[in-house]
Amino acid sequence: MLTVRLYRGGNIEEEGFDPARISDLLQERGTLVWLDLEDPTDEELGIIQEEFSLHALAIEDAQHRDQRPKLETYPGHHFLVFYGIELTGEQFRTHEVHAFVGRDHLITLRYDPSFDLDPVLKRWERQIEMTRQGGGYLIYALLDEVVDGYFEVVEGLEDASEAIERALFGDVESASLQQRIFHLKKQLLEVRRLVAPLREVLATLQQDEAIVTEPLRAYYRDVADHVIRVATFLDNIRELTTTALEAHLSQVSNRLNVVMKQVTSWAAIILVPTLIAGYYGMNFRFLPWPLGSPGGPWIAVALMLVSAAALYVVFKRQEWL
C-alpha cells in the first residue's frame, strides 16, 4: 500500500498523486513530500530511489529486515531503522520501520506487523505549521510517538516485575516462578536492544543542521531525554529482576538445606537402632547379656528406643526437625 502527500507553505497541498511526479515537485522551492510504503517490493524501492535520488547502498540496506536500530548518512539524506514496540499481556511485538529523511522529504517503509501511523498523521495535522521545518519535523513527530509508546511497555514490564516480587513470598511453584523471571529478563534485554541505540541515532541526526533546524533542536533534545529515561527504567527493572532471581535461588537453596537437615536427622535416628540390632545379630559366642537370658532382647530394644529418642530430642532442639 502506497500513501503520498505534498506539503507546501505549512499546508497539505495534495495527496494520492502519481509518485512519478515527485522528482519534479522536489525541484520546486518550499515543497515537502511524505511517502509511505507497507512491505515494499524491490520494484517500488527502485521507483523511490529514482524519484528521490537515494543512494544505492541505502536502498540495499532497506531490503534487509531485522536490523538493529541505526542511522546511516548519505549525501542529501539519512537512512534510519527503528522499532515501535507494543505490549499485549505478557508478550510484546515489534513493528520495524525504515525511513529516509532529507530536508524536503520523508519516506517511511513499514513491515508486517505495520506500525500504526494514525496518531502521527493527526499530530502532523494538529501542528501543520511545523511542516515548514521540512523533513526534520516529520521524522521528529514519528520518533516521538514511537518513544512515547516505550513508556507503556516499561509500565507493563514494571508490573510484571512487581508481580514476581510478590510471588517470591507467596505459595508459587519454584519452577514456574523461575521460568517467569527468566522470561522477563529476556524481554528486558530485547527491549533494551531496540531502545538504547536510539540515543546515538538522535545524537547523530541532530548534527545535521539542514534536517534539525534551530526551532527543532529543543524537540529533539526532549525525545533524546525520553530515550535516556526509558533506558534507565529498563536498567532499574533488570537490576530488580536480577535481585529477585538471586533471592529466589537463595530461597531454593534454603529449602534444600532444610530438607537435607531433615533427611540427615532421620537417617541418624534410624542408624543407631540399626547399629544396635546389627550388633546383637552377630553370631559371636560372647555378647553382653547371655544369649539365653530372657531379658536380653528387651534390653536391646530399650537401647534402640532410648538412643532414637535422644537423637530426636537433640535434632529437635537444633531445629533440624
C-alpha positions as a printed Julia matrix, in Angstrom:
321×3 Matrix{Float64}:
  0.0     0.0     0.0
  1.39    3.4    -1.04
  0.49    6.75    0.51
  1.91   10.04   -0.71
  1.35   13.62    0.45
  2.67   17.02   -0.6
  3.17   19.88    1.88
  3.8    23.43    0.8
  4.0    26.57    2.91
  2.81   24.81    6.03
 -0.26   23.28    4.38
 -1.26   19.97    2.82
 -1.47   20.83   -0.86
 -2.05   17.46   -2.48
 -2.47   13.76   -1.63
 -2.52   10.48   -3.53
 -0.76   11.79   -6.63
  1.42    9.79   -9.02
  4.85    9.07   -7.44
  6.39    9.69  -10.87
  5.84   13.43  -10.26
  7.91   13.5    -7.07
 11.25   14.3    -8.68
  9.71   17.31  -10.44
  7.95   18.51   -7.26
 11.17   18.36   -5.27
 12.72   20.82   -7.7
 10.21   23.43   -6.57
 11.09   25.6    -3.62
  9.28   25.11   -0.32
  7.9    21.64   -1.06
  7.91   18.75    1.35
  6.94   15.23    0.26
  5.99   12.34    2.52
  5.71    8.87    1.02
  4.75    5.71    2.91
  5.02    2.1     1.76
  3.89   -1.05    3.54
  6.01   -4.14    2.82
  7.67   -2.51   -0.22
  8.72   -4.62   -3.18
 12.06   -4.29   -4.96
 10.24   -2.56   -7.83
  8.74    0.04   -5.5
 12.12    0.62   -3.86
 13.58    1.19   -7.33
 10.94    3.84   -8.03
 11.61    5.8    -4.84
 15.36    5.52   -5.43
 14.93    7.17   -8.81
 12.42    9.82   -7.71
 14.23   10.85   -4.5
 17.78   10.27   -5.77
 18.56    7.89   -2.93
 21.92    6.2    -2.55
 22.11    2.63   -3.86
 23.61    1.37   -0.59
 20.7     2.86    1.34
 18.22    1.03   -0.89
 20.19   -2.18   -0.44
 20.03   -1.67    3.33
 16.27   -1.17    3.18
 15.86   -4.59    1.58
 17.1    -6.33    4.74
 14.84   -6.99    7.72
 15.51   -7.39   11.45
 18.33   -4.87   11.63
 19.37   -3.17   14.82
 18.24    0.48   15.23
 20.72    2.68   13.41
 21.29    5.75   11.27
 23.32    5.83    8.07
 24.24    9.16    6.47
 24.37    9.68    2.72
 24.61   12.82    0.58
 21.32   14.7     0.91
 19.54   12.21    3.17
 19.75    9.82    6.11
 18.57    6.23    6.41
 17.06    5.21    9.76
 15.97    1.91   11.25
 13.86    1.89   14.42
 11.11   -0.13   16.05
  7.74    0.53   17.56
  7.0    -1.8    20.48
  3.58   -2.94   21.65
  3.0    -4.91   24.86
 -0.01   -7.24   24.98
 -0.38   -9.05   28.27
  3.0   -10.61   29.0
  4.03  -10.66   25.34
  5.23   -7.84   23.15
  5.62   -7.49   19.44
  7.8    -5.17   17.41
  6.97   -3.02   14.37
 10.0    -2.49   12.17
 10.19    0.89   10.41
 12.75    2.12    7.9
 12.9     5.8     7.0
 14.7     8.04    4.53
 14.74   11.64    5.67
 16.02   14.73    3.9
 15.4    18.44    4.09
 12.44   18.22    1.7
 11.2    14.65    2.09
 10.38   11.76    4.4
  9.94    8.19    3.22
  8.63    5.59    5.65
  8.78    1.86    4.96
  6.68   -0.24    7.31
  6.87   -4.0     7.6
  4.34   -6.5     8.89
  3.09   -6.09   11.55
  2.85   -2.48   10.42
  3.31    0.38   12.86
  0.1     2.42   13.2
  0.7     5.9    11.72
 -2.73    7.34   12.55
 -1.56    9.11   15.75
  1.41   10.51   13.81
 -0.8    11.79   11.0
 -3.14   13.5    13.49
 -0.14   15.12   15.13
  1.17   16.4    11.81
 -2.25   17.86   11.09
 -2.53   19.49   14.53
  0.85   21.17   14.09
  0.66   21.68   10.36
  2.62   24.94   10.51
  5.65   22.98   11.76
  5.93   21.28    8.37
  7.68   24.47    7.27
 10.72   22.99    9.08
 10.88   20.23    6.49
 11.51   16.53    6.89
 13.17   17.11   10.24
  9.8    17.85   11.83
  8.03   14.88   10.24
 10.63   12.39   11.47
 10.69   14.06   14.9
  6.93   13.58   15.36
  7.21    9.97   14.23
 10.12    9.19   16.57
  8.38   10.95   19.45
  5.27    8.8    19.05
  7.43    5.68   18.89
  9.36    6.62   22.04
  6.17    7.56   23.91
  4.96    4.02   23.23
  8.05    2.71   25.0
  6.79    4.13   28.31
  3.69    1.93   28.1
  5.95   -1.07   27.55
  8.08   -0.07   30.54
  4.97    0.19   32.73
  3.92   -3.31   31.68
  7.39   -4.7    32.46
  7.35   -2.94   35.84
  4.01   -4.58   36.64
  5.47   -7.98   35.69
  8.5    -7.32   37.91
  6.29   -6.34   40.87
  4.17   -9.47   40.38
  7.31  -11.6    40.54
  8.43   -9.85   43.72
  5.07  -10.61   45.36
  5.25  -14.22   44.19
  8.66  -14.65   45.82
  6.99  -14.73   49.23
  3.85  -16.48   48.11
  2.88  -20.08   47.51
  4.14  -20.31   43.93
  5.77  -23.33   42.36
  9.53  -22.81   42.21
  9.97  -23.93   38.59
  7.1   -21.72   37.39
  8.48  -18.66   39.2
 11.97  -19.2    37.84
 10.57  -19.51   34.33
  8.71  -16.2    34.75
 11.88  -14.48   35.96
 13.94  -15.68   33.01
 11.14  -14.76   30.59
 11.07  -11.21   31.99
 14.86  -10.88   31.82
 14.76  -11.97   28.17
 12.08   -9.37   27.41
 14.1    -6.64   29.13
 17.19   -7.46   27.1
 15.24   -7.49   23.83
 13.51   -4.18   24.56
 16.75   -2.51   25.64
 18.43   -3.75   22.46
 15.8    -1.83   20.47
 15.78    1.29   22.64
 19.4     2.01   23.59
 20.77    2.6    20.02
 18.25    5.43   19.51
 20.41    7.66   21.72
 23.18    7.51   19.14
 20.69    7.85   16.28
 19.26   11.07   17.71
 22.68   12.46   18.59
 23.95   11.9    15.04
 20.79   13.25   13.44
 20.99   16.48   15.44
 24.39   17.2    13.92
 22.75   17.8    10.54
 21.57   21.4    10.72
 19.74   21.07    7.41
 17.43   18.44    8.95
 17.32   19.55   12.57
 16.84   23.28   12.25
 17.22   25.61   15.22
 13.47   25.63   16.07
 13.53   21.82   16.18
 16.52   21.37   18.49
 14.52   21.62   21.72
 12.1    18.99   20.41
 14.9    16.59   19.55
 16.51   17.09   22.96
 13.17   16.19   24.53
 12.96   12.93   22.55
 16.57   12.1    23.44
 15.76   12.69   27.11
 12.81   10.32   26.87
 15.02    7.63   25.33
 17.51    8.03   28.19
 14.7     7.76   30.75
 13.31    4.62   29.14
 16.78    3.02   29.05
 17.29    3.95   32.72
 13.93    2.46   33.7
 14.79   -0.74   31.84
 18.15   -0.96   33.64
 16.42   -0.47   37.0
 13.86   -3.19   36.26
 16.64   -5.51   35.11
 18.52   -4.95   38.38
 15.36   -5.64   40.37
 14.75   -8.78   38.35
 18.33   -9.93   38.93
 17.86   -9.33   42.66
 14.59  -11.28   42.56
 16.35  -14.16   40.81
 19.11  -14.17   43.44
 16.51  -14.11   46.22
 14.62  -16.97   44.55
 17.78  -19.07   44.21
 18.59  -18.3    47.84
 15.12  -19.5    48.86
 15.58  -22.69   46.86
 18.96  -23.24   48.49
 17.5   -22.66   51.96
 14.68  -25.11   51.28
 17.23  -27.67   50.1
 19.26  -27.16   53.27
 16.17  -27.72   55.42
 15.35  -30.9    53.54
 18.94  -32.13   53.84
 18.9   -31.47   57.59
 15.66  -33.4    57.98
 16.88  -36.31   55.88
 20.19  -36.4    57.76
 18.42  -36.27   61.13
 16.08  -39.13   60.34
 18.94  -41.13   58.85
 20.92  -40.71   62.1
 17.9   -41.66   64.2
 17.41  -44.83   62.16
 21.13  -45.61   62.01
 21.78  -46.05   65.75
 18.99  -48.6    66.38
 20.07  -50.38   63.23
 23.63  -50.49   64.57
 22.47  -51.96   67.88
 20.28  -54.52   66.12
 23.18  -55.44   63.85
 25.5   -55.84   66.81
 23.18  -58.23   68.61
 22.59  -60.08   65.41
 26.25  -61.1    65.09
 26.92  -64.79   65.54
 29.55  -64.34   68.29
 29.94  -66.56   71.35
 30.45  -63.74   73.84
 27.98  -60.84   73.91
 26.71  -58.58   76.69
 23.96  -60.35   78.49
 23.9   -64.08   77.84
 22.15  -65.21   74.75
 19.96  -67.36   76.81
 18.91  -64.57   79.16
 15.19  -63.79   78.83
 15.79  -60.05   79.45
 18.47  -59.62   76.75
 16.13  -58.81   73.81
 14.17  -56.31   75.89
 17.36  -54.56   76.93
 18.42  -54.32   73.28
 15.03  -52.9    72.3
 15.23  -50.4    75.15
 18.65  -49.24   73.98
 17.28  -48.7    70.48
 14.31  -46.69   71.72
 16.36  -44.57   74.13
 19.04  -43.79   71.55
 16.44  -42.9    68.9
 14.53  -40.68   71.35
 17.72  -38.96   72.5
 18.74  -38.2    68.92
 15.24  -36.93   68.12
 15.35  -34.52   71.07
 18.82  -33.27   70.09
 17.87  -32.64   66.46
 14.59  -31.01   67.52
 16.45  -28.56   69.75
 18.8   -27.78   66.86
 15.71  -27.14   64.72
 16.7   -29.75   62.23
 13.32  -31.42   62.58
